[in-house]
XYZ file of C-alpha atoms in Angstrom:
753
model
C -40.625 23.501 79.759
C -39.545 25.274 82.598
C -36.968 22.486 83.083
C -35.438 23.184 79.889
C -34.934 27.161 80.570
C -33.393 26.460 83.958
C -30.916 23.964 82.321
C -30.288 26.454 79.375
C -27.541 25.294 77.182
C -26.916 22.315 79.457
C -29.945 20.755 77.965
C -28.667 17.473 76.348
C -30.673 15.967 73.344
C -30.654 12.241 72.138
C -31.753 11.009 68.737
C -32.987 7.635 68.571
C -33.416 6.037 64.907
C -35.563 2.946 63.789
C -35.441 0.552 61.547
C -37.063 0.145 58.012
C -34.727 -0.718 55.257
C -34.645 1.627 52.400
C -36.927 3.793 54.391
C -34.753 4.301 56.727
C -32.489 6.453 54.549
C -35.454 9.285 55.870
C -32.965 9.602 58.932
C -30.412 11.390 57.001
C -32.827 13.864 55.758
C -34.068 14.601 59.510
C -30.542 14.898 60.842
C -29.964 17.480 58.118
C -32.985 19.769 59.100
C -31.691 19.606 62.610
C -28.349 20.722 62.169
C -29.326 23.314 59.584
C -31.768 24.818 62.453
C -29.037 24.618 65.096
C -30.414 21.408 67.089
C -28.009 19.895 68.946
C -27.333 15.928 68.744
C -25.524 14.889 71.711
C -26.129 11.087 71.628
C -27.881 8.667 68.767
C -28.903 5.352 69.409
C -29.941 3.270 66.161
C -31.329 -0.411 65.061
C -31.018 -1.923 61.787
C -30.812 0.997 58.701
C -31.185 3.593 61.946
C -27.870 1.839 63.134
C -25.924 2.029 60.126
C -27.266 5.745 59.529
C -26.356 6.674 63.200
C -23.152 4.701 62.982
C -22.286 7.127 60.357
C -23.193 10.240 61.977
C -21.673 8.793 64.997
C -17.896 8.568 63.161
C -18.271 12.169 61.872
C -19.996 11.815 58.311
C -21.932 14.885 57.721
C -25.240 14.608 55.859
C -23.661 15.297 52.223
C -21.045 12.790 53.051
C -24.191 10.089 54.056
C -25.908 11.083 50.878
C -23.431 10.142 48.577
C -22.432 7.116 49.906
C -26.110 5.646 50.548
C -26.399 6.821 46.546
C -22.932 5.023 45.419
C -22.795 1.870 43.709
C -20.876 0.802 46.883
C -23.859 1.021 48.813
C -25.832 -1.075 46.395
C -23.096 -3.829 46.359
C -23.444 -3.863 50.118
C -27.694 -4.105 50.089
C -27.418 -6.983 47.344
C -24.527 -8.679 48.133
C -22.585 -7.559 44.587
C -18.877 -7.717 44.226
C -17.862 -4.471 42.009
C -16.473 -5.107 38.437
C -13.542 -3.703 39.426
C -12.932 -6.180 42.288
C -14.100 -9.368 40.568
C -11.157 -11.841 40.179
C -11.098 -13.227 36.909
C -7.950 -15.461 37.475
C -9.953 -17.752 39.733
C -12.978 -18.065 37.571
C -13.580 -21.561 36.080
C -14.696 -22.152 32.489
C -18.309 -21.430 32.378
C -20.604 -24.594 31.845
C -24.551 -25.581 31.539
C -25.021 -26.121 35.401
C -28.326 -25.075 37.070
C -27.798 -25.797 40.874
C -24.561 -26.497 42.733
C -24.490 -28.837 45.974
C -21.665 -28.948 47.995
C -20.208 -32.096 50.451
C -17.802 -33.148 52.852
C -15.876 -36.252 51.507
C -16.676 -37.912 54.617
C -20.345 -37.486 54.597
C -21.126 -37.435 50.855
C -25.021 -37.846 51.729
C -25.225 -34.580 53.718
C -25.474 -31.292 52.201
C -26.357 -27.682 53.640
C -28.536 -25.281 52.439
C -27.515 -21.524 52.148
C -28.516 -19.597 55.263
C -28.282 -16.248 53.449
C -29.828 -15.196 50.026
C -26.831 -12.789 49.070
C -23.266 -12.643 50.074
C -22.289 -10.335 52.770
C -18.567 -10.484 52.449
C -18.716 -7.061 50.156
C -20.471 -5.299 53.163
C -18.324 -7.010 55.802
C -15.016 -5.483 54.275
C -16.444 -2.172 53.556
C -17.978 -1.749 56.815
C -14.672 -2.694 58.217
C -12.876 -0.058 56.024
C -15.330 2.589 57.041
C -15.360 2.344 60.405
C -11.587 1.009 61.746
C -10.259 4.500 61.789
C -12.995 6.354 63.677
C -13.105 3.266 66.300
C -9.283 3.312 66.499
C -9.173 6.948 67.775
C -11.990 6.321 69.962
C -10.135 3.545 71.581
C -13.104 1.105 70.995
C -15.486 3.028 73.152
C -18.564 4.350 71.520
C -18.625 6.914 74.450
C -15.785 8.451 72.483
C -16.986 8.556 68.887
C -17.900 12.189 67.328
C -21.328 11.440 69.060
C -21.877 8.898 71.553
C -23.324 5.750 70.146
C -25.475 2.487 70.897
C -26.917 0.226 68.823
C -29.046 -3.157 69.235
C -28.875 -6.463 67.845
C -30.824 -9.710 68.335
C -29.695 -12.761 70.343
C -32.139 -15.292 68.990
C -30.799 -18.107 71.214
C -31.682 -16.074 74.475
C -34.540 -14.238 72.563
C -33.293 -10.868 73.849
C -31.752 -7.749 72.560
C -27.856 -6.929 72.702
C -26.730 -3.362 73.348
C -23.429 -2.395 71.745
C -21.381 0.093 73.713
C -17.850 -0.622 72.748
C -15.659 -2.981 70.719
C -15.585 -3.218 66.758
C -18.026 -0.696 65.571
C -18.480 -2.422 62.069
C -18.901 -5.508 63.592
C -21.656 -4.110 65.868
C -23.631 -2.106 62.843
C -23.485 -5.743 60.818
C -25.104 -7.270 63.593
C -27.820 -4.459 64.132
C -28.567 -5.083 60.289
C -28.270 -8.812 59.782
C -31.782 -9.677 58.515
C -32.560 -12.999 58.926
C -31.985 -15.637 55.482
C -31.071 -12.268 53.635
C -27.454 -11.226 55.066
C -25.524 -13.480 57.310
C -25.683 -13.510 60.995
C -22.682 -12.332 63.133
C -21.272 -14.443 65.606
C -20.585 -12.381 68.785
C -19.200 -13.741 72.039
C -20.685 -17.648 70.797
C -23.931 -15.884 70.226
C -25.501 -15.681 66.899
C -26.782 -12.079 66.141
C -29.485 -10.981 63.940
C -31.119 -7.679 63.098
C -31.846 -5.751 66.080
C -35.501 -4.751 64.469
C -36.708 -8.066 65.348
C -36.957 -7.390 69.189
C -36.610 -3.603 69.468
C -37.014 -1.881 65.983
C -37.372 1.393 67.825
C -34.912 1.683 70.421
C -35.954 5.038 72.239
C -35.785 3.070 75.662
C -31.925 1.962 75.028
C -31.617 5.622 74.377
C -33.325 6.962 77.627
C -31.305 3.736 79.796
C -27.942 4.606 78.520
C -27.617 8.079 78.396
C -30.474 10.097 80.082
C -30.770 12.813 77.819
C -33.085 15.906 78.745
C -35.061 15.310 75.399
C -35.446 12.850 72.923
C -36.250 13.068 69.126
C -37.458 9.803 67.633
C -37.452 9.246 63.782
C -39.713 6.599 63.136
C -38.966 5.483 59.401
C -41.612 2.863 59.529
C -44.497 5.239 60.488
C -45.623 3.507 63.830
C -45.086 0.253 62.769
C -46.956 0.070 59.186
C -44.341 -2.634 58.245
C -46.324 -4.851 60.585
C -48.278 -6.020 57.766
C -49.663 -9.617 57.107
C -47.055 -11.551 55.340
C -47.386 -11.967 51.331
C -47.348 -15.581 50.196
C -45.012 -14.459 47.435
C -42.459 -12.379 49.721
C -40.293 -14.118 51.395
C -38.766 -10.884 53.207
C -42.356 -10.141 54.797
C -42.653 -13.970 55.581
C -39.487 -13.763 57.577
C -40.454 -10.552 59.281
C -43.768 -12.067 60.197
C -41.927 -14.976 61.865
C -39.352 -13.385 63.640
C -40.343 -9.845 64.690
C -41.843 -9.102 67.799
C -44.099 -6.389 68.239
C -42.415 -2.760 68.773
C -43.659 0.231 70.689
C -43.099 3.072 68.400
C -44.171 5.663 71.238
C -41.565 7.548 73.800
C -42.279 6.936 76.927
C -40.714 10.409 78.148
C -42.967 13.520 77.830
C -39.994 15.649 76.978
C -39.940 13.881 73.645
C -41.216 14.347 69.943
C -41.355 11.606 67.238
C -40.929 12.511 63.617
C -42.991 10.070 61.031
C -41.415 10.790 57.671
C -44.047 9.963 54.550
C -41.849 7.409 53.128
C -44.726 6.071 50.977
C -44.720 2.788 50.037
C -41.298 1.684 49.737
C -40.137 -1.971 50.162
C -36.945 -2.905 52.719
C -34.602 -3.267 49.860
C -36.021 -0.545 46.979
C -32.795 1.517 47.261
C -33.689 3.318 44.130
C -35.619 6.133 45.709
C -32.682 7.187 47.901
C -33.170 11.215 47.337
C -36.994 10.877 47.719
C -36.312 8.968 51.031
C -34.032 11.553 52.398
C -36.302 14.375 51.134
C -39.170 12.718 52.953
C -37.352 12.771 56.300
C -35.986 16.615 55.627
C -39.837 17.615 55.060
C -40.981 15.991 58.144
C -38.516 17.573 60.355
C -39.168 20.821 58.821
C -42.738 20.358 59.399
C -42.213 19.875 63.009
C -39.549 22.379 63.536
C -41.287 24.909 65.211
C -42.224 22.220 68.015
C -38.769 21.403 68.132
C -37.356 24.395 68.833
C -39.993 25.448 71.043
C -38.828 22.170 73.357
C -35.172 22.318 73.039
C -33.786 25.733 74.088
C -30.239 25.010 73.564
C -28.581 25.773 69.898
C -25.397 24.733 68.210
C -23.808 26.740 65.722
C -23.463 24.750 62.141
C -19.771 26.192 62.212
C -18.951 24.796 65.379
C -20.246 21.479 64.480
C -17.893 21.800 61.149
C -15.078 21.976 63.439
C -15.595 19.705 65.857
C -16.136 16.888 63.167
C -12.946 18.229 61.451
C -11.269 17.874 64.688
C -12.184 14.464 65.119
C -11.775 13.069 61.383
C -8.191 14.820 60.843
C -6.340 12.841 62.842
C -7.813 9.249 62.391
C -4.945 6.389 62.429
C -4.378 5.891 58.495
C -5.179 2.350 57.304
C -1.896 0.892 57.041
C -1.544 -3.024 58.080
C 1.389 -4.455 58.856
C 0.424 -8.282 59.831
C -2.322 -10.462 58.964
C -3.805 -13.056 61.793
C -5.765 -16.082 60.471
C -8.403 -18.054 62.633
C -10.711 -20.981 61.654
C -8.220 -23.200 59.602
C -5.251 -25.016 59.963
C -1.538 -23.747 59.788
C -1.069 -24.850 56.109
C -4.333 -23.345 55.158
C -3.391 -20.215 57.117
C -0.391 -19.840 55.535
C -2.201 -20.077 51.796
C -4.730 -17.141 53.083
C -1.942 -14.868 54.416
C 0.160 -15.405 50.997
C -2.903 -14.165 49.100
C -4.290 -11.237 51.332
C -0.189 -9.741 52.496
C 1.948 -11.649 49.597
C 5.102 -9.747 50.974
C 6.180 -9.087 54.299
C 5.904 -5.270 53.783
C 3.148 -2.703 55.224
C -0.087 -2.858 52.804
C -2.485 -0.612 52.340
C -6.239 -0.887 52.421
C -6.628 -0.502 48.913
C -4.142 -3.487 48.136
C -5.595 -5.361 51.199
C -9.144 -4.905 49.450
C -8.044 -6.010 45.972
C -6.319 -9.237 47.910
C -9.360 -9.623 49.888
C -11.379 -9.973 46.814
C -8.998 -12.464 45.184
C -9.676 -14.529 48.388
C -13.141 -14.372 47.995
C -12.772 -15.629 44.603
C -11.426 -18.979 45.869
C -13.247 -22.450 45.557
C -11.731 -23.076 49.071
C -13.231 -20.056 50.714
C -17.105 -20.419 52.455
C -16.926 -17.117 54.241
C -14.482 -14.710 55.492
C -15.044 -12.320 58.710
C -12.667 -9.460 58.756
C -11.621 -7.021 61.370
C -8.988 -4.317 61.737
C -7.441 -4.119 65.322
C -5.130 -0.932 65.601
C -2.275 -1.000 67.472
C -1.366 2.172 69.323
C 2.247 1.645 70.042
C 3.084 1.004 66.206
C 0.426 3.161 64.577
C -0.360 0.147 62.298
C -3.341 -2.208 62.090
C -3.429 -6.040 62.284
C -5.956 -7.818 60.432
C -7.549 -10.442 61.998
C -9.634 -12.591 59.659
C -12.338 -15.736 60.717
C -12.141 -18.043 57.827
C -14.547 -20.773 57.274
C -13.647 -23.670 54.494
C -15.832 -24.386 51.874
C -16.924 -28.237 51.409
C -14.368 -29.914 49.330
C -16.800 -32.014 47.327
C -18.764 -29.852 44.702
C -21.360 -31.315 42.352
C -23.240 -29.370 39.459
C -26.282 -30.183 38.073
C -27.933 -28.616 34.559
C -28.350 -28.852 31.029
C -30.907 -27.295 28.290
C -34.197 -28.037 27.311
C -35.062 -27.134 23.678
C -37.910 -26.992 21.062
C -35.433 -28.196 18.623
C -33.329 -31.462 19.044
C -30.481 -29.799 20.662
C -31.723 -30.632 24.270
C -28.785 -31.864 26.771
C -28.015 -32.758 30.422
C -24.925 -31.613 32.034
C -23.406 -33.121 35.224
C -20.179 -31.979 37.145
C -17.851 -32.737 40.182
C -15.141 -31.213 41.671
C -12.743 -32.129 44.644
C -10.559 -29.429 46.152
C -7.422 -30.522 48.147
C -6.153 -27.261 50.128
C -3.045 -26.812 52.200
C -0.088 -24.483 51.472
C -1.232 -24.893 47.704
C -4.617 -25.480 46.345
C -5.538 -28.483 43.829
C -8.889 -28.986 42.471
C -9.973 -31.934 40.460
C -12.768 -31.329 37.981
C -14.558 -33.848 35.538
C -17.908 -32.864 33.582
C -20.247 -34.766 31.087
C -22.734 -33.369 28.751
C -25.153 -35.980 27.045
C -27.594 -35.320 24.271
C -28.728 -35.878 20.757
C -26.582 -33.078 19.174
C -23.458 -32.788 21.667
C -22.050 -35.205 23.827
C -18.681 -34.479 26.218
C -16.427 -35.965 28.733
C -13.858 -33.645 30.583
C -11.702 -34.461 33.338
C -8.999 -31.660 34.539
C -6.607 -30.595 37.704
C -5.669 -27.086 38.263
C -2.690 -26.384 40.926
C -2.715 -22.739 42.169
C 0.254 -21.383 43.941
C -0.227 -18.133 46.067
C 3.337 -16.961 45.869
C 4.076 -13.393 45.424
C 3.175 -13.650 41.737
C 0.328 -16.026 41.807
C 0.141 -18.647 39.147
C -1.602 -21.829 38.413
C -0.514 -25.071 36.170
C -3.531 -26.971 34.616
C -3.505 -30.476 33.096
C -6.521 -32.156 31.542
C -8.452 -33.880 28.421
C -11.355 -33.356 26.601
C -13.506 -35.686 24.232
C -16.260 -33.667 22.290
C -19.058 -35.604 19.937
C -21.312 -33.499 17.673
C -24.108 -35.137 15.526
C -25.860 -32.399 13.295
C -27.852 -35.067 11.543
C -29.496 -35.999 15.023
C -29.748 -32.723 15.661
C -31.948 -31.749 12.606
C -35.527 -31.829 13.352
C -36.051 -33.747 9.944
C -33.903 -35.447 7.681
C -34.752 -32.728 5.019
C -33.723 -29.687 7.115
C -31.459 -27.343 5.724
C -28.290 -28.741 7.089
C -25.492 -29.229 4.687
C -23.968 -31.878 4.499
C -27.107 -34.075 5.578
C -24.849 -35.960 7.344
C -21.917 -35.129 9.856
C -20.605 -35.939 12.829
C -17.721 -34.165 14.549
C -15.389 -35.621 17.361
C -12.411 -34.207 18.755
C -10.115 -35.204 21.243
C -7.519 -32.693 23.196
C -4.811 -33.452 25.862
C -3.293 -30.417 27.137
C -0.867 -28.476 29.698
C -1.303 -24.876 30.428
C 0.181 -22.257 33.101
C -1.713 -18.941 33.947
C -0.553 -15.561 35.512
C -3.281 -12.635 36.505
C -2.926 -9.249 35.131
C -4.850 -7.383 37.976
C -8.010 -8.401 38.869
C -9.838 -8.644 35.744
C -7.238 -10.241 33.160
C -4.940 -13.104 33.190
C -2.671 -14.475 30.835
C -2.350 -17.925 30.101
C -0.568 -20.413 27.550
C 0.361 -23.862 27.162
C 0.265 -26.698 24.676
C -1.978 -29.276 23.304
C -1.941 -32.570 21.451
C -5.375 -33.299 19.627
C -7.035 -35.431 17.271
C -10.030 -34.844 15.296
C -12.327 -36.806 13.595
C -15.012 -35.675 10.785
C -17.576 -38.096 9.220
C -19.750 -36.801 6.550
C -20.900 -37.346 2.851
C -19.975 -34.695 0.011
C -23.403 -35.080 -1.476
C -27.237 -35.145 -0.541
C -27.960 -37.803 -2.597
C -26.709 -40.863 -0.897
C -27.988 -44.421 0.054
C -27.792 -46.400 2.968
C -25.293 -48.653 1.750
C -23.139 -46.091 0.692
C -20.004 -45.386 3.177
C -18.876 -41.933 4.440
C -15.673 -39.743 4.012
C -13.690 -39.754 7.126
C -11.225 -37.247 7.729
C -8.796 -37.372 10.778
C -6.583 -34.683 11.581
C -4.117 -34.842 14.323
C -1.311 -32.771 15.929
C -0.083 -30.149 18.421
C -0.886 -26.872 19.018
C 0.826 -23.946 21.093
C -1.190 -21.376 22.296
C -1.165 -17.562 24.284
C -4.135 -16.068 25.205
C -5.265 -12.684 27.357
C -8.553 -12.411 28.666
C -10.569 -10.002 30.597
C -14.244 -10.745 31.610
C -16.316 -8.908 33.954
C -19.703 -9.967 32.328
C -22.582 -10.207 34.583
C -24.024 -13.327 33.216
C -22.685 -16.463 31.514
C -25.309 -16.043 28.904
C -27.405 -13.226 27.513
C -25.206 -10.796 29.615
C -26.614 -7.329 30.327
C -23.685 -5.460 31.847
C -19.885 -5.603 31.857
C -17.282 -6.674 28.993
C -15.152 -9.332 27.735
C -11.951 -9.399 25.947
C -10.183 -12.190 24.528
C -7.096 -12.573 22.251
C -5.578 -15.734 21.402
C -2.720 -16.565 19.356
C -2.287 -20.469 18.354
C 0.118 -22.262 16.056
C -1.337 -25.342 14.418
C 1.040 -28.356 13.141
C -0.799 -31.718 12.205
C -1.044 -34.259 9.540
C -4.571 -34.875 7.613
C -5.655 -38.448 6.774
C -8.446 -38.502 4.349
C -10.509 -41.291 3.683
C -12.658 -41.334 0.787
C -16.214 -42.795 1.094
C -18.337 -44.378 -1.839
C -19.666 -41.146 -2.699
C -16.741 -39.178 -2.995
C -14.902 -38.196 -6.303
C -11.424 -38.641 -5.286
C -11.343 -42.318 -4.271
C -7.547 -41.822 -3.054
C -6.802 -42.344 0.306
C -4.216 -39.525 1.123
C -1.796 -38.177 4.172
C -1.216 -34.409 3.652
C 0.760 -32.097 6.458
C -0.843 -28.984 7.561
C 0.902 -26.078 9.450
C -0.813 -22.453 9.985
C -0.748 -19.481 12.416
C -4.134 -18.165 13.952
C -5.023 -15.206 15.807
C -8.488 -14.242 17.110
C -9.586 -11.281 18.809
C -13.266 -10.721 20.480
C -14.713 -7.959 22.052
C -18.181 -8.114 23.839
C -18.752 -4.711 25.785
C -22.206 -3.699 27.602
C -22.583 0.236 27.998
C -24.417 1.087 31.039
C -27.470 3.182 30.532
C -30.078 5.053 32.316
C -33.427 3.501 33.046
C -34.020 0.241 31.400
C -32.102 0.596 28.497
C -28.948 -1.516 27.691
C -26.626 -0.840 24.632
C -24.062 -3.588 23.756
C -21.166 -3.895 21.087
C -19.682 -7.120 19.585
C -16.578 -7.256 17.757
C -14.687 -10.145 16.486
C -11.689 -10.409 14.025
C -9.833 -13.492 13.069
C -6.604 -14.139 10.691
C -5.534 -17.594 9.359
C -2.630 -18.833 7.447
C -4.543 -21.882 7.097
C -4.504 -23.863 3.681
C -7.196 -26.146 1.930
C -7.877 -29.629 3.127
C -8.705 -32.356 0.606
C -11.891 -31.358 -0.113
C -14.464 -28.691 0.684
C -16.206 -30.102 3.343
C -12.965 -31.054 5.289
C -11.686 -27.438 4.619
C -14.727 -25.767 6.459
C -15.122 -28.017 8.840
C -11.763 -27.184 10.309
C -12.159 -23.570 9.843
C -13.122 -20.949 12.646
C -16.449 -20.445 12.693
C -18.262 -17.319 13.562
C -21.067 -18.263 16.325
C -22.346 -14.856 17.953
C -25.780 -16.413 19.454
C -26.930 -19.250 21.075
C -28.695 -21.068 18.310
C -25.775 -20.422 15.956
C -23.560 -22.804 18.325
C -26.127 -25.687 17.493
C -26.479 -25.745 13.771
C -23.703 -26.425 10.831
C -23.261 -23.176 8.988
C -20.729 -23.555 6.133
C -20.884 -19.856 4.897
C -20.438 -18.459 8.177
C -16.718 -20.008 8.455
C -13.699 -18.458 7.082
C -10.003 -18.300 7.420
C -9.879 -14.527 8.073
C -12.596 -12.376 8.894
C -13.783 -9.418 10.696
C -17.356 -9.079 12.697
C -19.268 -6.494 13.972
C -22.696 -6.534 16.078
C -24.877 -4.416 18.004
C -26.957 -5.021 20.611
C -30.049 -3.043 22.188
C -31.901 -4.692 25.399
C -34.875 -3.606 27.331
C -34.736 -4.900 31.037
C -38.236 -4.965 32.505
C -39.602 -5.088 35.924
C -40.821 -8.571 35.697
C -37.011 -9.636 35.050
C -37.406 -10.157 31.135
C -34.967 -8.770 29.098
C -35.879 -8.034 25.190
C -33.085 -8.280 23.094
C -32.411 -7.113 19.948
C -29.109 -7.953 18.201
C -27.492 -7.490 14.631
C -24.500 -8.973 13.121
C -22.570 -8.209 10.154
C -19.977 -11.229 9.110
C -17.135 -10.122 6.111
C -15.049 -12.815 5.033
C -11.475 -11.438 3.610
C -12.316 -14.343 1.419
C -15.199 -16.897 1.465
C -14.782 -20.404 1.079
C -16.800 -22.105 -1.712
C -16.961 -25.451 -3.465
C -15.749 -26.240 -6.718
C -17.075 -29.045 -9.189
C -14.844 -31.917 -8.237
C -15.730 -30.893 -4.586
C -12.597 -29.142 -3.531
C -12.471 -25.546 -2.041
C -11.179 -22.172 -3.293
C -11.622 -18.640 -2.317
C -13.792 -16.114 -3.884
C -12.416 -12.787 -4.749
C -11.511 -10.317 -1.922
C -14.486 -9.281 0.260
C -16.939 -10.636 -2.597
C -19.423 -11.943 0.048
C -20.875 -10.402 3.287
C -23.531 -12.206 5.722
C -25.875 -11.066 8.233
C -26.960 -12.684 11.444
C -30.094 -11.300 13.432
C -31.685 -12.511 16.870
C -34.840 -11.281 18.472
C -35.570 -12.725 21.982
C -37.159 -12.470 25.138
C -35.106 -13.635 28.049
C -36.613 -14.458 31.568
C -34.090 -14.872 34.064
C -34.886 -17.401 36.479
C -32.514 -18.098 39.562
C -31.355 -21.355 37.675
C -30.932 -20.217 34.213
C -32.977 -18.213 31.584
C -35.900 -19.109 29.663
C -35.685 -17.741 26.197
C -37.824 -17.510 22.872
C -36.113 -16.317 20.082
C -36.384 -15.670 16.324
C -33.125 -15.983 14.242
C -32.189 -14.865 10.847
C -29.117 -16.149 8.983
C -28.467 -14.792 5.388
C -27.613 -16.731 2.415
C -29.344 -20.005 4.182
C -31.897 -21.875 2.291
C -34.618 -21.406 5.196
C -33.208 -17.839 6.567
C -35.487 -17.921 9.605
C -35.763 -20.477 12.654
C -37.417 -19.958 16.028
C -35.943 -21.667 19.270
C -37.372 -21.830 22.499
C -35.253 -23.005 25.165
C -34.471 -23.163 29.164
C -31.252 -23.553 30.492
C -27.773 -22.714 28.879
C -26.556 -23.920 25.217
C -22.948 -24.016 26.435
C -20.338 -26.731 25.567
C -16.786 -27.454 26.633
C -14.199 -25.963 24.428
C -13.042 -27.616 21.313
C -9.612 -28.820 20.710
C -8.777 -25.823 18.619
C -10.591 -23.296 20.347
């Protein structure tokens, strides 16, 4: 104690921050209490979460700013590898399919594939860390001693099995390395070494603080409560297993007598329980205040809060603004580097960090990219930054497998392949196939992406779809009208598309189509009877606007989807009557019509476990009648808002012009099960009905209104949903049905969708 009194105001204080995942948020509260009571913080050293919190403090963040950041959606996205809705690049999104798993290969070693080395996408954290740290470390000239507070953090070199201490260089890279928990985050490659979370070898680097800075007094903040996280691994918790395999025993005691250790009572909080941010911060504050008298008794020197504020303001005020003038690409060949630069920086003009962020997420969405490690390097002679990106190419051959297993005969298998050719432009060649009793399909297409100042794609392909509603019936007498019905559609198309911001795209093209329907027009037919056949073939130009940020390809719970499609159809009907047809004359008839469809599917974020969604659909068509009622209904647009409705033929839910509205209430439980309550109203402008001679006619305007209800429990597995639903369709002879399925009820687009 006499030593401190003699040194007086020269007394230097260092703070060491432990790891601990979400528990480490308690560091913010402890630092707040120290500042409020005038306790100086002259040095800060941390590991893992302590490296992140300490790094923010060393850059001049106030505790209020730190709390806002760790409470934000941005921080949540870092922790769980989520791409924010505003950053998701829909232009690169491929059509949804029924795949469960994706395997990637090199074309020259197709029998070798690789398992993922990290559970989450680390690229959102990489970019945000770069964005948040680049100005401060540029001002400090990449010297950690020249930050607002001198700083150190530690990472783990798993090859040499030792800790690595960061004293200079890229601050964001150092923090990322120190917090790269094995198999959760992607490791950081630094000077040729693979670095992981510093907590593996030193989860409480008090020795680093003492050796690096020689402070007069050390305040330790042990957010894991003296090693309480060193518990036996749990067979159902992979994080605890990894921790047990890799973490060495940490000494949470400070060797110096001139020290005090705070142990916030964070409770039973897991590494990734970031939903208790404010409670964790409060726990750190309360622990520091509980021991404040002892801290004050040991530390004679005080710093005024106004002085801290002024010094923080002086450090932050003239940080170099994030303006980027060039992109340096490493890890790929010259043609691929050109492609990367054109996406990140489409013109030669300097670019702001906001525009660069949008372009970065465009690159993340590209199938050719496996990973991107960004770094901003400040050039004081120009006052601008150069962005360096280390790019790893994705394996060029992709195989997908999936399908759906169901309680009714609609089960199907799916297989898809994609091959990428990447140079100054990107060419992807895709093929897939579905096969099942209800539905079979073959599709092949090629898409050329051109990364110009206004990026665009050109796509061409063909699809053959075949539906057999007779085979999909569980019994011959089930309510499927007509009782025998098969449909086959073929389409060859040319298409082009442009992005409208990150979340929207506009596309247009032309297709040649050929539709074939086989059916009986009566339920009383013999084995010797022949079917009616309707062929319809022609061409159809279309223009579409799409916006989609839904979080799942089926049974979504967040995001929104807007689709507006305009189509002109011109074709020729060839009707071949069967033995049960009233009209025995083979006919040829031209048809031409305009069709417009608007669909909106939106989910509103609610507090707690409740989610609320709204669905709207409006369709207008000037389509005329085909030769009979059945062929007319089969060629008409269908309202199919729930998964099961896409697998059964419901003529009453088909109309030329209609409006529809639905409400969705979703209860999300902690066991990863969603309870869904969905109800829809279908209002045709004029319903299509059958006349005595089996031809079609309209009812009066708004004469019929129909309803669809689905009540479902959906368990979301890593490969796909498991759903049990009760469905109701009004005006159906058997209005109720129960469906259990595992997988995705998804199909290739029909010719006139």
